[in-house]
Amino acid sequence: LVILLNRLGQITNTIAVATTSISHFILVFVFCLAVFCMCGYLLFGRSMEEFETMSESFITMLQMITGDVALLDLISAYGSTTMEYNPVALIPVYLFYFGFFFVIVMLLLNVLLAIIIDSYNSVYEETKNFKTNDYNVFSDMWLCVGLTFDF
């Protein structure tokens, strides 16, 4: 149980150490997501109800991160049934889809993972030389209670 509590303390300290970096990451992430929302709105706003408004476009972008929106859906929404098939006309769709997955999924989510791992490594380096009870929240609480009530 003591080992579990030490690990839990490391996790909470990791979150505390990473908060400023994660807040900066969230600003960059939301900005990049807003750019792709605007592109999706401009490309598919009239032909897909998932992109009709900016708020729906934002929700659709979050669904794209999890893989709920397929490339074929975007291609069929971008194309027209009154024109002949032209593969060059689909270049904006491919740029949008694969650009989104490269920038948001591959790049930014790996940056988030790197922030968390770096924060964990710094917390681990601080706490690896502690004895078991030196980094135990409950032993600190018991010490405070003992000092308060003189026992």
Short mmCIF file of C-alpha atoms in Angstrom, two decimals:
data_model
loop_
_atom_site.label_atom_id
_atom_site.label_comp_id
_atom_site.label_asym_id
_atom_site.label_seq_id
_atom_site.Cartn_x
_atom_site.Cartn_y
_atom_site.Cartn_z
CA LEU A 1 0.00 0.00 0.00
CA VAL A 2 2.85 2.37 0.80
CA ILE A 3 4.37 1.80 -2.64
CA LEU A 4 1.01 2.55 -4.24
CA LEU A 5 0.70 5.79 -2.28
CA ASN A 6 4.21 6.82 -3.34
CA ARG A 7 3.31 6.19 -6.98
CA LEU A 8 0.09 8.16 -6.57
CA GLY A 9 2.11 11.02 -5.10
CA GLN A 10 4.42 10.91 -8.11
CA ILE A 11 1.46 11.06 -10.48
CA THR A 12 -0.13 14.03 -8.71
CA ASN A 13 3.21 15.84 -8.61
CA THR A 14 3.70 15.07 -12.30
CA ILE A 15 0.38 16.76 -13.04
CA ALA A 16 1.33 19.71 -10.85
CA VAL A 17 4.72 20.11 -12.55
CA ALA A 18 3.22 19.79 -16.03
CA THR A 19 0.35 22.28 -15.61
CA THR A 20 2.12 25.33 -17.05
CA SER A 21 3.49 23.40 -20.01
CA ILE A 22 0.13 21.75 -20.62
CA SER A 23 -1.64 25.11 -20.48
CA HIS A 24 0.71 26.45 -23.16
CA PHE A 25 0.16 23.28 -25.17
CA ILE A 26 -3.62 23.70 -24.92
CA LEU A 27 -3.35 27.20 -26.39
CA VAL A 28 -1.38 25.90 -29.38
CA PHE A 29 -3.69 22.88 -29.73
CA VAL A 30 -6.88 24.96 -29.71
CA PHE A 31 -5.38 27.42 -32.21
CA CYS A 32 -4.39 24.62 -34.62
CA LEU A 33 -7.77 22.96 -34.14
CA ALA A 34 -9.52 26.27 -34.86
CA VAL A 35 -7.56 26.61 -38.11
CA PHE A 36 -8.66 23.15 -39.20
CA CYS A 37 -12.24 23.91 -38.10
CA MET A 38 -12.26 26.95 -40.35
CA CYS A 39 -10.82 24.94 -43.25
CA GLY A 40 -13.41 22.20 -42.73
CA TYR A 41 -16.16 24.78 -42.55
CA LEU A 42 -15.01 26.38 -45.80
CA LEU A 43 -14.49 23.07 -47.63
CA PHE A 44 -17.51 21.09 -46.46
CA GLY A 45 -19.89 23.59 -44.85
CA ARG A 46 -22.51 23.45 -47.57
CA SER A 47 -22.38 19.73 -48.27
CA MET A 48 -21.96 18.10 -44.83
CA GLU A 49 -24.13 18.92 -41.86
CA GLU A 50 -21.18 18.08 -39.56
CA PHE A 51 -19.45 21.25 -40.83
CA GLU A 52 -22.46 23.60 -41.18
CA THR A 53 -21.44 25.81 -38.26
CA MET A 54 -18.13 26.48 -36.56
CA SER A 55 -19.25 24.76 -33.36
CA GLU A 56 -20.33 21.64 -35.25
CA SER A 57 -17.06 21.81 -37.17
CA PHE A 58 -15.16 21.90 -33.86
CA ILE A 59 -17.01 18.83 -32.59
CA THR A 60 -16.35 17.05 -35.88
CA MET A 61 -12.64 17.84 -35.58
CA LEU A 62 -12.61 16.26 -32.12
CA GLN A 63 -14.35 13.23 -33.61
CA MET A 64 -11.71 13.09 -36.34
CA ILE A 65 -9.04 12.73 -33.66
CA THR A 66 -10.71 9.53 -32.51
CA GLY A 67 -11.24 8.33 -36.08
CA ASP A 68 -15.01 8.72 -36.26
CA VAL A 69 -14.92 10.68 -39.53
CA ALA A 70 -13.69 8.72 -42.55
CA LEU A 71 -11.86 10.07 -45.56
CA LEU A 72 -14.47 8.57 -47.88
CA ASP A 73 -17.20 10.61 -46.17
CA LEU A 74 -15.24 13.79 -46.83
CA ILE A 75 -14.55 12.81 -50.44
CA SER A 76 -18.21 12.03 -51.13
CA ALA A 77 -19.31 15.29 -49.51
CA TYR A 78 -16.77 17.36 -51.43
CA GLY A 79 -17.52 15.77 -54.80
CA SER A 80 -20.46 16.52 -57.00
CA THR A 81 -22.73 14.15 -58.89
CA THR A 82 -23.19 16.55 -61.81
CA MET A 83 -19.51 16.65 -62.80
CA GLU A 84 -17.14 14.03 -64.10
CA TYR A 85 -14.73 12.48 -61.62
CA ASN A 86 -11.53 14.50 -61.48
CA PRO A 87 -8.85 13.31 -59.02
CA VAL A 88 -7.15 16.72 -59.07
CA ALA A 89 -10.29 18.28 -57.60
CA LEU A 90 -9.85 16.16 -54.47
CA ILE A 91 -6.43 17.61 -53.57
CA PRO A 92 -7.93 20.04 -50.99
CA VAL A 93 -9.70 17.13 -49.28
CA TYR A 94 -6.52 15.07 -49.11
CA LEU A 95 -4.51 18.05 -47.84
CA PHE A 96 -7.13 18.76 -45.21
CA TYR A 97 -7.46 15.17 -44.01
CA PHE A 98 -3.82 14.13 -44.00
CA GLY A 99 -2.64 17.56 -42.84
CA PHE A 100 -5.00 17.31 -39.90
CA PHE A 101 -3.75 13.88 -38.92
CA PHE A 102 -0.13 14.89 -39.30
CA VAL A 103 -0.35 18.17 -37.38
CA ILE A 104 -2.91 17.31 -34.70
CA VAL A 105 -2.65 13.57 -34.17
CA MET A 106 0.97 12.83 -34.97
CA LEU A 107 2.70 16.04 -33.97
CA LEU A 108 0.71 17.74 -31.22
CA LEU A 109 -0.40 14.64 -29.34
CA ASN A 110 3.22 13.45 -29.29
CA VAL A 111 4.25 16.85 -27.91
CA LEU A 112 1.66 16.38 -25.14
CA LEU A 113 3.07 12.95 -24.40
CA ALA A 114 6.61 14.39 -24.29
CA ILE A 115 5.50 17.09 -21.82
CA ILE A 116 3.98 14.49 -19.51
CA ILE A 117 6.98 12.16 -19.73
CA ASP A 118 9.43 15.00 -19.10
CA SER A 119 7.45 16.12 -16.06
CA TYR A 120 7.33 12.56 -14.75
CA ASN A 121 11.08 12.18 -15.20
CA SER A 122 11.77 15.36 -13.25
CA VAL A 123 9.45 14.24 -10.42
CA TYR A 124 11.01 10.77 -10.45
CA GLU A 125 14.53 12.22 -10.20
CA GLU A 126 13.47 14.32 -7.21
CA THR A 127 11.86 11.41 -5.36
CA LYS A 128 14.02 8.41 -6.21
CA ASN A 129 16.44 9.04 -3.32
CA PHE A 130 13.70 9.50 -0.72
CA LYS A 131 13.01 6.83 1.82
CA THR A 132 9.58 5.24 1.70
CA ASN A 133 8.08 7.38 4.47
CA ASP A 134 9.75 10.60 3.31
CA TYR A 135 7.40 10.82 0.37
CA ASN A 136 4.25 9.53 1.96
CA VAL A 137 1.36 11.94 2.25
CA PHE A 138 -0.22 10.03 5.10
CA SER A 139 2.92 10.07 7.22
CA ASP A 140 3.04 13.86 6.77
CA MET A 141 -0.61 14.13 7.79
CA TRP A 142 -0.02 11.91 10.84
CA LEU A 143 2.95 14.06 11.83
CA CYS A 144 0.78 17.20 11.62
CA VAL A 145 -1.97 15.57 13.68
CA GLY A 146 0.58 14.42 16.25
CA LEU A 147 2.07 17.89 16.55
CA THR A 148 -1.37 19.46 16.83
CA PHE A 149 -2.64 17.17 19.59
CA ASP A 150 0.73 16.48 21.31
CA PHE A 151 0.91 12.70 20.98
#
